[in-house]
């Protein structure tokens, strides 16, 4: 079919193509991610520096504690040379016994300027594990516009900065500090690959990584500029060409300018990266850093342990919202208010069938649903695994069908409506949503259901109200029924016989001019134990109408008689 799109008036001439990488024997597309990478949270640095109102010390501390609790072992805690707030925060967690667990490494960022480096290293005095992270931009525009220098000048900034970090670490930090070093060629994404490699090699020549002396080389997509596949090609190229690769922790730091940071991080891992830097819920400069929650949960949903605890995602979100003074979007993967919710009919139908199938499969295997592989349509993970309930999984509006309404009744009231009754009731709900618009809540649905099918003792309606009944079965299997009832406002006694209590009741009704025929009958228990209730569903042809009734009672015979009454009354309503 022809593409009928027309040229736009957008100024496309202002933008150039991003260079591809010449790496035809790339191997990353065939790799699988089978284990969690090293994670670094930069919420307290890259995340914080992007806030309108940077975090107060109290908020920083809340976020730090949250990150520790979740299991992050590398946390960038600030830019101590930026001012007193960040410096004092770093000092406060180092000085408070137990604030930084022994297995957590804190990291701090600095520009490659001597005064800033000195202050940065000074902030780390007494820390058990600490990394200084030095950066300078290496891309052509930055060389020309920001630093106004040649490639060699820019490389020299990185080399001198590295040497200064080592000198100040030697001078200011004692043996109690396990010291680490990280270098980032900022704007790696726009830096010529061979020059990024040259700068990283020059930095390594100074730092001399080796056995027991790792260097972290972090290759940031400071501004995301390419498809994730080209980003992965660049990582594979760097990984292949770096010397001393076994002593290098190759780190990825995607931003989300093109909206593909998560994919960029995942493909970079496939291309050989060892470590990911990002922020919870994608906080960070402009469109954000890569979202560590989505990345971790993506692993989880594929059966790979992220080694981070997301089991109370709403608590994590609350802390994050408090610390950042921002709100998580309702569609945010894994955490948004609506991400486990379906409004539309075919989705709800499939979800309900999925839950039913999980229960049946687990029962067949003699285990619980938590012991079998998750396979519910439209729900990539079990919401319970992140602390959510099933309550919001299905919500009903004008786009919903029978499956959604049936799900709500089953989930909230243990009523498993027969399929044709689902269709009948869903039309009643649809009439309401079409007329009124908006959502019908679970309690709205229940109110409509009660009004439609169940007697209201306070305000009885319909042709019949039944009080007491007796049923006896003789030796030939004939049931005789005697029921005290009110029919059309008059107290009367109904009697009838048949080959079961329901047909005996139909016989009794026929004698007072109510012509009802049984079409279908289903029942199920609603709960277990001595006080168990049963639900009976009866489909009847009454005059020229076909309709359902329901009865709920501890006694199944009474439940079925109530169901007949429900249908008869509805027919005359
Ligand atoms: C991609 C990133 O996220 S990088 C991290 C960015 N984060 C931050 O900057 C937050 C904290 N920063 C700050 O508070 C301030 O920048 C400070 C206090 C550290 C420094 O402030 P100032 O001294 O006023 O310098 P300013 O930030 O404007 O830096 C610009 C100067 O540093 C130079 N510079 C910038 N980055 C670097 C670097 N990585 N290494 C060396 N020099 C650098 C610039 O060329 C410029 O030099 P010039 O004045 O000679 O033209
Ligand atoms: C400091 C560096 C790593 C950075 O945040 C970036 O380039 O985005
Ligand atoms: Mg960044």
Coordinates of C-alpha atoms and ligand atoms in Angstrom, one line a residue:
X1 CA 0.0 0.0 0.0
X2 CA 1.3 3.5 -0.9
X3 CA 2.6 5.7 2.0
X4 CA 0.5 8.8 1.8
X5 CA 2.6 10.8 4.3
X6 CA 3.6 14.2 3.0
X7 CA 6.9 16.2 3.6
X8 CA 6.6 18.4 6.7
X9 CA 7.7 22.0 7.0
X10 CA 10.1 21.0 9.9
X11 CA 13.7 22.4 9.4
X12 CA 15.3 19.0 8.9
X13 CA 18.3 20.6 7.1
X14 CA 19.6 21.7 10.5
X15 CA 20.4 18.1 11.6
X16 CA 23.0 15.6 10.4
X17 CA 23.2 11.9 10.4
X18 CA 24.8 10.0 13.3
X19 CA 27.8 7.9 12.2
X20 CA 27.5 4.2 12.1
X21 CA 30.3 1.9 13.4
X22 CA 32.1 -0.2 10.9
X23 CA 31.9 -3.5 12.8
X24 CA 30.3 -6.1 10.5
X25 CA 31.4 -9.0 12.7
X26 CA 29.5 -7.6 15.7
X27 CA 28.6 -10.3 18.2
X28 CA 26.3 -8.5 20.6
X29 CA 23.0 -9.3 18.8
X30 CA 23.6 -13.0 19.7
X31 CA 24.3 -12.4 23.4
X32 CA 21.8 -12.9 26.2
X33 CA 21.8 -11.1 29.6
X34 CA 22.0 -13.9 32.1
X35 CA 23.0 -12.1 35.2
X36 CA 22.7 -8.7 36.8
X37 CA 25.4 -6.1 36.0
X38 CA 27.0 -4.0 38.7
X39 CA 24.7 -1.1 39.4
X40 CA 25.6 2.4 40.4
X41 CA 22.8 4.8 41.5
X42 CA 23.6 8.4 40.6
X43 CA 20.3 9.7 42.1
X44 CA 22.2 11.8 44.6
X45 CA 24.4 13.4 41.9
X46 CA 23.1 13.3 38.3
X47 CA 19.5 13.0 39.6
X48 CA 20.0 15.7 42.2
X49 CA 21.8 18.2 39.9
X50 CA 18.8 18.1 37.5
X51 CA 16.2 19.2 40.2
X52 CA 14.7 22.6 40.3
X53 CA 15.3 22.5 44.0
X54 CA 18.1 20.1 44.8
X55 CA 17.6 17.8 47.7
X56 CA 18.0 19.1 51.2
X57 CA 20.5 17.1 53.4
X58 CA 17.5 15.4 55.0
X59 CA 16.1 14.4 51.6
X60 CA 19.5 13.2 50.4
X61 CA 19.8 11.0 53.5
X62 CA 16.3 9.5 52.9
X63 CA 17.3 8.7 49.4
X64 CA 20.6 7.3 50.4
X65 CA 19.1 5.0 53.0
X66 CA 16.5 3.9 50.5
X67 CA 19.1 3.0 47.9
X68 CA 21.1 1.0 50.5
X69 CA 18.0 -0.8 51.6
X70 CA 17.2 -1.8 48.1
X71 CA 20.6 -3.3 47.7
X72 CA 22.7 -0.9 45.7
X73 CA 26.4 -1.4 46.4
X74 CA 27.7 1.5 44.5
X75 CA 26.2 4.9 45.1
X76 CA 27.4 8.3 43.7
X77 CA 26.6 10.5 46.7
X78 CA 27.3 13.9 45.2
X79 CA 29.7 16.5 43.8
X80 CA 31.4 17.6 47.0
X81 CA 33.3 20.5 45.4
X82 CA 30.0 22.0 44.2
X83 CA 29.4 23.6 47.6
X84 CA 29.0 23.1 51.3
X85 CA 25.7 21.1 51.0
X86 CA 27.2 18.2 49.1
X87 CA 30.5 18.3 50.9
X88 CA 28.7 18.2 54.3
X89 CA 26.4 15.4 53.2
X90 CA 29.4 13.3 52.2
X91 CA 31.0 14.0 55.5
X92 CA 27.9 13.2 57.4
X93 CA 27.4 9.7 56.1
X94 CA 31.1 9.0 56.5
X95 CA 31.2 10.2 60.0
X96 CA 28.0 8.6 61.3
X97 CA 28.9 5.0 62.3
X98 CA 27.0 2.4 60.3
X99 CA 25.5 4.9 57.9
X100 CA 27.4 3.4 55.0
X101 CA 27.4 -0.4 55.2
X102 CA 30.8 -2.0 54.8
X103 CA 30.0 -3.5 51.5
X104 CA 28.8 -0.2 49.9
X105 CA 31.2 2.0 47.9
X106 CA 30.4 5.7 47.8
X107 CA 31.5 7.6 44.7
X108 CA 31.9 11.4 44.2
X109 CA 32.2 13.3 41.0
X110 CA 34.6 16.1 40.1
X111 CA 35.8 18.2 37.1
X112 CA 39.5 17.8 36.2
X113 CA 40.5 21.0 38.0
X114 CA 43.1 20.9 40.8
X115 CA 41.2 22.9 43.4
X116 CA 38.0 20.9 42.8
X117 CA 39.9 17.6 43.0
X118 CA 41.6 18.5 46.2
X119 CA 38.3 19.4 47.8
X120 CA 36.6 16.3 46.4
X121 CA 39.3 13.9 47.8
X122 CA 39.2 15.7 51.1
X123 CA 35.5 15.0 51.5
X124 CA 36.3 11.3 51.5
X125 CA 38.6 11.2 54.5
X126 CA 37.9 8.2 56.7
X127 CA 35.6 6.4 54.2
X128 CA 35.9 2.7 54.0
X129 CA 35.3 2.3 50.3
X130 CA 35.3 5.4 48.0
X131 CA 35.7 6.1 44.4
X132 CA 36.6 9.4 42.8
X133 CA 34.9 9.9 39.5
X134 CA 36.7 12.4 37.1
X135 CA 35.2 13.6 33.9
X136 CA 36.0 15.9 31.0
X137 CA 34.2 16.3 27.7
X138 CA 36.0 14.9 24.7
X139 CA 33.6 15.5 21.8
X140 CA 34.5 17.9 18.9
X141 CA 32.0 20.7 19.8
X142 CA 33.3 20.7 23.4
X143 CA 36.9 20.7 22.3
X144 CA 36.2 23.7 20.1
X145 CA 33.6 25.7 22.1
X146 CA 34.1 24.8 25.7
X147 CA 37.8 24.1 26.1
X148 CA 39.0 25.8 23.0
X149 CA 41.8 23.3 22.7
X150 CA 43.2 20.6 20.5
X151 CA 42.7 16.8 20.9
X152 CA 46.0 16.7 22.8
X153 CA 45.0 19.5 25.1
X154 CA 41.8 17.7 26.0
X155 CA 43.6 14.4 26.5
X156 CA 46.0 16.3 28.8
X157 CA 43.1 17.5 30.9
X158 CA 42.2 13.9 31.6
X159 CA 45.8 12.8 32.2
X160 CA 46.5 15.7 34.5
X161 CA 43.3 15.2 36.3
X162 CA 44.0 11.5 36.9
X163 CA 47.5 12.2 38.2
X164 CA 46.1 14.9 40.6
X165 CA 43.4 12.5 41.9
X166 CA 46.1 9.9 42.6
X167 CA 48.4 12.5 44.3
X168 CA 45.6 13.9 46.5
X169 CA 44.3 10.4 47.4
X170 CA 47.9 9.5 48.4
X171 CA 48.2 12.7 50.4
X172 CA 44.8 13.0 52.0
X173 CA 43.4 9.4 52.4
X174 CA 44.6 6.9 55.0
X175 CA 45.0 3.2 54.7
X176 CA 41.5 2.7 56.1
X177 CA 40.1 3.8 52.7
X178 CA 39.9 1.3 49.9
X179 CA 40.2 3.8 47.1
X180 CA 38.9 3.4 43.6
X181 CA 39.1 5.5 40.4
X182 CA 36.6 6.2 37.6
X183 CA 37.1 8.2 34.5
X184 CA 34.4 9.3 32.1
X185 CA 35.0 10.8 28.6
X186 CA 31.9 13.0 28.8
X187 CA 29.9 13.1 25.6
X188 CA 31.3 9.8 24.6
X189 CA 28.4 9.5 22.2
X190 CA 29.7 12.4 20.1
X191 CA 33.4 11.6 20.5
X192 CA 35.3 9.9 17.7
X193 CA 35.7 6.3 18.8
X194 CA 39.5 6.3 18.2
X195 CA 39.9 9.5 20.2
X196 CA 37.8 8.2 23.1
X197 CA 40.0 5.1 23.1
X198 CA 43.1 7.2 23.0
X199 CA 42.0 9.3 26.0
X200 CA 41.0 6.2 28.0
X201 CA 44.4 4.6 27.2
X202 CA 46.2 7.7 28.3
X203 CA 44.3 7.8 31.6
X204 CA 45.1 4.1 32.1
X205 CA 48.8 4.7 31.4
X206 CA 48.7 7.1 34.4
X207 CA 46.5 5.1 36.7
X208 CA 48.1 1.7 35.8
X209 CA 45.3 -0.7 36.4
X210 CA 46.4 -4.2 37.1
X211 CA 45.7 -7.2 39.3
X212 CA 43.8 -5.9 42.3
X213 CA 43.7 -2.4 40.9
X214 CA 40.6 -1.9 38.7
X215 CA 39.8 1.2 36.8
X216 CA 36.2 2.1 35.9
X217 CA 35.9 3.5 32.4
X218 CA 32.4 5.0 32.1
X219 CA 31.3 5.8 28.5
X220 CA 28.4 8.2 28.9
X221 CA 25.6 8.9 26.5
X222 CA 25.6 12.3 28.1
X223 CA 23.1 13.2 25.4
X224 CA 21.6 10.2 23.8
X225 CA 22.2 10.5 20.0
X226 CA 21.9 7.2 18.3
X227 CA 19.8 4.1 18.1
X228 CA 20.6 1.6 20.9
X229 CA 22.1 -0.7 18.3
X230 CA 24.7 1.9 17.3
X231 CA 25.4 2.5 21.0
X232 CA 26.0 -1.2 21.4
X233 CA 28.3 -1.2 18.4
X234 CA 30.4 1.5 20.0
X235 CA 30.6 -0.5 23.3
X236 CA 31.6 -3.7 21.4
X237 CA 34.3 -1.7 19.5
X238 CA 35.7 -0.1 22.7
X239 CA 35.6 -3.5 24.5
X240 CA 37.6 -5.1 21.7
X241 CA 40.2 -2.3 21.4
X242 CA 40.9 -1.4 25.0
X243 CA 44.1 -2.8 26.4
X244 CA 44.1 -4.2 29.9
X245 CA 40.5 -5.0 29.4
X246 CA 40.5 -7.5 32.3
X247 CA 41.3 -4.7 34.8
X248 CA 38.7 -2.4 33.3
X249 CA 35.1 -2.2 34.6
X250 CA 33.3 -1.0 31.5
X251 CA 30.4 1.1 32.5
X252 CA 27.4 2.5 30.7
X253 CA 25.7 5.7 31.5
X254 CA 22.8 6.4 29.2
X255 CA 20.6 9.4 29.2
X256 CA 17.2 9.3 27.6
X257 CA 17.1 12.1 25.1
X258 CA 15.7 9.8 22.4
X259 CA 13.6 7.8 24.8
X260 CA 15.7 4.7 24.3
X261 CA 18.0 4.7 27.3
X262 CA 16.7 1.4 28.7
X263 CA 17.3 -0.3 25.4
X264 CA 20.7 1.4 25.1
X265 CA 21.8 0.1 28.5
X266 CA 20.5 -3.4 27.8
X267 CA 22.2 -3.6 24.4
X268 CA 25.4 -2.2 25.9
X269 CA 25.4 -5.0 28.4
X270 CA 25.0 -7.5 25.5
X271 CA 28.0 -5.8 23.9
X272 CA 30.2 -6.4 27.0
X273 CA 29.5 -3.6 29.5
X274 CA 29.9 -4.7 33.1
X275 CA 28.1 -1.9 35.0
X276 CA 25.2 0.5 34.6
X277 CA 24.8 3.9 36.0
X278 CA 21.3 5.4 36.3
X279 CA 18.6 6.8 38.5
X280 CA 15.4 5.4 40.0
X281 CA 12.4 6.0 37.8
X282 CA 14.6 7.7 35.2
X283 CA 15.3 10.9 37.1
X284 CA 18.2 13.0 35.8
X285 CA 19.3 15.7 33.4
X286 CA 16.7 16.7 30.8
X287 CA 14.9 13.5 29.8
X288 CA 16.6 11.7 32.6
X289 CA 19.2 9.1 33.3
X290 CA 18.4 5.5 32.4
X291 CA 15.8 4.1 34.7
X292 CA 17.3 1.6 37.1
X293 CA 13.9 0.3 38.2
X294 CA 12.8 -0.6 34.7
X295 CA 16.2 -2.2 34.0
X296 CA 16.1 -4.2 37.2
X297 CA 12.5 -5.3 36.7
X298 CA 13.2 -6.2 33.1
X299 CA 15.7 -8.7 34.4
X300 CA 13.3 -9.9 37.0
X301 CA 10.6 -10.5 34.4
X302 CA 13.0 -12.7 32.4
X303 CA 13.9 -14.8 35.5
X304 CA 17.2 -13.1 36.1
X305 CA 17.7 -11.9 39.7
X306 CA 18.4 -8.1 39.6
X307 CA 20.0 -8.3 43.0
X308 CA 17.9 -5.3 44.0
X309 CA 14.8 -5.5 46.1
X310 CA 11.7 -4.0 44.3
X311 CA 9.2 -6.0 46.4
X312 CA 7.6 -2.9 47.9
X313 CA 7.6 -0.7 44.8
X314 CA 5.1 1.8 46.2
X315 CA 7.3 2.5 49.3
X316 CA 10.3 3.1 46.9
X317 CA 8.1 5.4 44.9
X318 CA 6.9 7.4 47.9
X319 CA 10.4 7.9 49.1
X320 CA 11.5 8.9 45.6
X321 CA 8.6 11.4 45.2
X322 CA 9.3 12.9 48.6
X323 CA 13.1 13.3 47.9
X324 CA 12.7 14.6 44.4
X325 CA 9.5 16.5 44.8
X326 CA 8.2 15.0 41.6
X327 CA 5.6 12.5 40.7
X328 CA 6.0 9.2 38.9
X329 CA 3.9 9.1 35.8
X330 CA 0.8 6.8 35.9
X331 CA 2.1 4.8 32.9
X332 CA 5.7 4.5 34.2
X333 CA 6.8 0.8 33.7
X334 CA 6.3 -1.5 36.7
X335 CA 5.3 1.3 39.1
X336 CA 2.7 3.7 37.6
X337 CA -0.8 3.7 39.0
X338 CA -2.2 2.3 35.8
X339 CA 0.4 -0.2 34.6
X340 CA -1.3 -3.3 36.0
X341 CA -4.8 -2.1 35.0
X342 CA -6.9 -3.0 32.0
X343 CA -10.0 -1.1 31.0
X344 CA -10.6 -2.7 27.7
X345 CA -12.9 -5.7 27.1
X346 CA -10.6 -8.1 25.2
X347 CA -7.7 -7.5 27.6
X348 CA -10.0 -8.1 30.6
X349 CA -11.4 -11.2 29.1
X350 CA -7.9 -12.6 28.5
X351 CA -6.7 -11.6 32.0
X352 CA -9.6 -13.4 33.6
X353 CA -9.0 -16.5 31.6
X354 CA -5.3 -16.3 32.4
X355 CA -6.0 -16.2 36.2
X356 CA -8.4 -19.0 35.9
X357 CA -5.9 -21.1 33.9
X358 CA -3.2 -20.4 36.4
X359 CA -5.4 -21.7 39.2
X360 CA -6.4 -24.8 37.2
X361 CA -2.7 -25.5 36.2
X362 CA -1.5 -25.1 39.8
X363 CA -4.3 -27.3 41.1
X364 CA -3.5 -30.0 38.5
X365 CA 0.1 -30.0 39.6
X366 CA -0.9 -29.9 43.3
X367 CA 1.0 -26.7 44.0
X368 CA 0.1 -23.0 44.4
X369 CA 0.0 -20.4 41.7
X370 CA 3.2 -18.9 43.1
X371 CA 5.0 -22.1 42.2
X372 CA 4.3 -22.2 38.5
X373 CA 5.6 -20.0 35.7
X374 CA 3.6 -16.7 35.4
X375 CA 1.5 -16.7 32.3
X376 CA -1.3 -14.1 32.6
X377 CA -2.0 -12.2 29.3
X378 CA -1.3 -8.5 29.4
X379 CA 0.5 -8.7 32.8
X380 CA 4.2 -9.1 32.2
X381 CA 4.7 -9.7 35.9
X382 CA 2.6 -10.7 38.8
X383 CA 1.7 -7.4 40.5
X384 CA 1.9 -9.1 43.8
X385 CA 5.7 -9.4 43.3
X386 CA 6.1 -5.7 43.7
X387 CA 3.6 -5.4 46.5
X388 CA 0.5 -4.5 44.5
X389 CA -2.8 -6.2 44.9
X390 CA -5.1 -7.6 42.1
X391 CA -7.7 -5.0 43.0
X392 CA -6.7 -2.5 40.2
X393 CA -5.9 -5.1 37.6
X394 CA -9.3 -4.7 36.0
X395 CA -11.2 -1.5 36.1
X396 CA -14.5 -1.0 34.2
X397 CA -15.6 1.8 31.9
X398 CA -17.3 2.0 28.5
X399 CA -14.5 0.1 26.8
X400 CA -15.0 -2.9 29.1
X401 CA -16.7 -6.2 28.3
X402 CA -18.1 -9.1 30.2
X403 CA -14.7 -10.4 31.3
X404 CA -13.9 -7.4 33.3
X405 CA -17.2 -7.2 35.1
X406 CA -17.1 -11.0 35.8
X407 CA -13.5 -10.6 37.1
X408 CA -14.6 -7.9 39.6
X409 CA -17.5 -10.0 40.8
X410 CA -15.3 -13.1 41.2
X411 CA -12.4 -11.2 42.8
X412 CA -14.5 -9.1 45.1
X413 CA -17.5 -11.3 45.9
X414 CA -16.4 -14.9 44.9
X415 CA -19.2 -15.1 42.3
X416 CA -18.2 -17.0 39.2
X417 CA -20.9 -16.1 36.8
X418 CA -21.8 -18.5 34.0
X419 CA -20.7 -17.1 30.6
X420 CA -24.2 -16.2 29.3
X421 CA -25.0 -14.5 32.6
X422 CA -21.8 -12.5 32.3
X423 CA -23.0 -11.3 28.9
X424 CA -26.4 -10.4 30.3
X425 CA -25.0 -8.5 33.3
X426 CA -22.3 -6.8 31.3
X427 CA -24.9 -5.2 29.0
X428 CA -26.5 -3.8 32.1
X429 CA -23.2 -2.3 33.2
X430 CA -22.5 -1.1 29.7
X431 CA -25.9 0.8 29.6
X432 CA -24.7 2.6 32.8
X433 CA -21.3 3.5 31.5
X434 CA -22.7 4.6 28.1
X435 CA -25.3 6.8 29.9
X436 CA -23.1 8.2 32.6
X437 CA -19.5 7.9 31.2
X438 CA -16.4 7.5 33.3
X439 CA -15.5 4.5 35.4
X440 CA -17.7 2.1 37.4
X441 CA -15.9 1.1 40.5
X442 CA -16.1 -2.4 42.1
X443 CA -18.7 -1.1 44.6
X444 CA -20.8 0.5 41.9
X445 CA -20.8 -2.9 40.1
X446 CA -21.8 -4.7 43.2
X447 CA -24.6 -2.2 43.9
X448 CA -26.0 -2.6 40.4
X449 CA -25.7 -6.4 40.7
X450 CA -27.5 -6.5 44.0
X451 CA -30.2 -4.2 42.7
X452 CA -30.7 -6.3 39.6
X453 CA -30.5 -9.9 40.9
X454 CA -30.8 -10.0 44.7
X455 CA -33.8 -9.3 46.9
X456 CA -33.8 -6.2 49.0
X457 CA -35.3 -7.0 52.4
X458 CA -35.8 -3.4 53.1
X459 CA -37.7 -2.8 49.9
X460 CA -38.9 -6.0 48.4
X461 CA -39.7 -5.9 44.7
X462 CA -41.0 -8.3 42.0
X463 CA -44.0 -10.7 41.9
X464 CA -42.8 -13.2 44.5
X465 CA -41.3 -13.1 47.9
X466 CA -40.6 -16.5 49.5
X467 CA -40.6 -17.0 53.2
X468 CA -40.5 -20.7 54.4
X469 CA -40.3 -23.8 52.3
X470 CA -40.2 -27.6 52.8
X471 CA -39.2 -30.1 50.3
X472 CA -39.6 -33.9 50.7
X473 CA -38.4 -36.7 48.4
X474 CA -40.4 -39.9 48.2
X475 CA -39.0 -43.4 47.5
X476 CA -39.8 -43.0 43.8
X477 CA -37.5 -39.9 43.7
X478 CA -40.4 -37.4 43.3
X479 CA -39.9 -34.2 45.1
X480 CA -42.8 -32.4 46.7
X481 CA -42.4 -28.7 47.6
X482 CA -44.5 -26.5 49.9
X483 CA -43.6 -22.9 50.0
X484 CA -45.1 -20.0 52.0
X485 CA -44.9 -17.0 49.8
X486 CA -46.4 -13.7 48.7
X487 CA -47.4 -13.6 45.1
X488 CA -48.5 -10.4 43.5
X489 CA -49.0 -8.9 47.0
X490 CA -51.1 -11.8 48.4
X491 CA -49.9 -14.3 51.0
X492 CA -50.3 -17.8 49.7
X493 CA -48.9 -21.3 49.9
X494 CA -47.4 -22.7 46.8
X495 CA -47.2 -26.5 46.3
X496 CA -45.8 -28.5 43.4
X497 CA -44.0 -31.7 42.6
X498 CA -41.3 -32.8 40.2
X499 CA -38.1 -34.8 39.8
X500 CA -36.2 -32.4 41.9
X501 CA -36.8 -29.3 44.0
X502 CA -36.3 -26.9 41.1
X503 CA -38.9 -28.7 38.9
X504 CA -41.2 -28.9 41.8
X505 CA -40.9 -25.2 42.2
X506 CA -41.6 -24.6 38.5
X507 CA -44.7 -26.8 38.9
X508 CA -45.9 -24.7 41.9
X509 CA -45.3 -21.5 39.9
X510 CA -47.3 -22.8 37.0
X511 CA -50.3 -23.2 39.3
X512 CA -50.3 -19.4 40.0
X513 CA -49.9 -18.6 36.3
X514 CA -46.1 -18.2 36.1
X515 CA -44.9 -20.1 33.1
X516 CA -41.1 -20.7 33.6
X517 CA -38.9 -23.2 31.9
X518 CA -35.4 -24.2 33.1
X519 CA -32.7 -23.7 30.5
X520 CA -29.4 -23.9 32.5
X521 CA -28.4 -24.4 36.0
X522 CA -24.9 -24.0 37.6
X523 CA -23.8 -23.7 41.2
X524 CA -20.5 -23.3 43.2
X525 CA -19.5 -22.9 46.7
X526 CA -18.3 -19.4 47.6
X527 CA -16.1 -20.2 50.6
X528 CA -15.0 -23.2 52.6
X529 CA -15.9 -24.3 56.1
X530 CA -19.0 -24.7 58.2
X531 CA -20.4 -21.3 57.2
X532 CA -19.9 -21.9 53.5
X533 CA -22.2 -20.2 51.2
X534 CA -23.3 -21.5 47.8
X535 CA -24.2 -19.5 44.7
X536 CA -26.8 -21.0 42.3
X537 CA -27.4 -19.5 38.8
X538 CA -30.5 -20.4 36.9
X539 CA -31.3 -19.5 33.3
X540 CA -35.0 -19.5 32.6
X541 CA -37.4 -18.9 29.8
X542 CA -40.3 -16.9 31.3
X543 CA -43.0 -15.9 28.9
X544 CA -41.1 -14.6 25.9
X545 CA -38.0 -13.7 27.9
X546 CA -34.8 -15.6 28.6
X547 CA -33.0 -14.4 31.7
X548 CA -30.8 -15.4 34.6
X549 CA -31.4 -15.4 38.3
X550 CA -29.0 -15.9 41.2
X551 CA -29.5 -17.3 44.7
X552 CA -27.0 -17.2 47.6
X553 CA -27.5 -19.4 50.6
X554 CA -25.8 -21.8 52.9
X555 CA -28.2 -24.5 51.7
X556 CA -27.9 -25.4 48.0
X557 CA -31.6 -26.2 47.6
X558 CA -32.6 -22.9 49.1
X559 CA -30.0 -21.1 46.9
X560 CA -31.5 -22.7 43.8
X561 CA -35.0 -21.7 44.8
X562 CA -33.9 -18.2 45.4
X563 CA -32.3 -18.1 42.0
X564 CA -35.6 -19.1 40.4
X565 CA -37.3 -16.3 42.4
X566 CA -34.6 -13.9 41.2
X567 CA -35.3 -14.8 37.6
X568 CA -39.1 -14.7 37.9
X569 CA -39.0 -11.3 39.6
X570 CA -36.6 -9.9 37.0
X571 CA -38.9 -11.0 34.2
X572 CA -41.7 -9.0 35.6
X573 CA -39.7 -6.0 36.5
Ligands
LIG1 C1 27.4 15.6 32.3 C2 27.4 16.0 33.7 O1 26.5 15.7 34.4 S1 28.8 16.6 34.3 C3 28.4 17.1 36.0 C4 27.9 18.4 36.0 N1 27.5 18.7 37.4 C5 27.7 19.9 37.9 O2 28.3 20.7 37.3 C6 27.2 20.2 39.3 C7 28.2 20.8 40.2 N2 28.9 21.9 39.6 C8 29.1 23.1 40.2 O3 28.5 23.4 41.3 C9 30.0 24.1 39.6 O4 30.2 23.7 38.2 C10 31.4 24.1 40.3 C11 31.2 24.7 41.6 C12 32.0 22.7 40.4 C13 32.4 24.9 39.4 O5 31.9 26.1 39.2 P1 32.7 27.3 38.4 O6 34.1 27.3 38.9 O7 31.9 28.5 38.4 O8 32.9 26.7 36.9 P2 31.8 26.2 35.9 O9 31.0 25.1 36.4 O10 31.1 27.3 35.3 O11 32.8 25.5 34.9 C14 33.2 26.0 33.7 C15 34.7 26.0 33.6 O12 35.2 24.7 33.9 C16 35.7 24.1 32.8 N3 35.3 22.8 32.8 C17 34.1 22.3 32.7 N4 34.1 20.9 32.8 C18 35.4 20.6 33.1 C19 36.0 19.4 33.4 N5 35.3 18.3 33.5 N6 37.3 19.4 33.7 C20 38.0 20.5 33.7 N7 37.4 21.7 33.4 C21 36.1 21.7 33.1 C22 35.1 24.9 31.6 O13 35.9 24.8 30.5 C23 35.1 26.3 32.2 O14 36.4 26.8 32.2 P3 36.6 28.4 31.9 O15 36.0 29.1 33.0 O16 38.1 28.5 31.8 O17 36.0 28.7 30.6
LIG2 C1 29.7 12.9 34.5 C2 29.2 12.1 33.4 C3 29.4 10.7 33.6 C4 27.7 12.3 33.2 O1 26.9 12.4 34.0 C5 27.3 12.3 31.8 O2 28.2 12.4 30.9 O3 26.1 12.2 31.6
LIG3 MG1 24.9 12.0 33.3

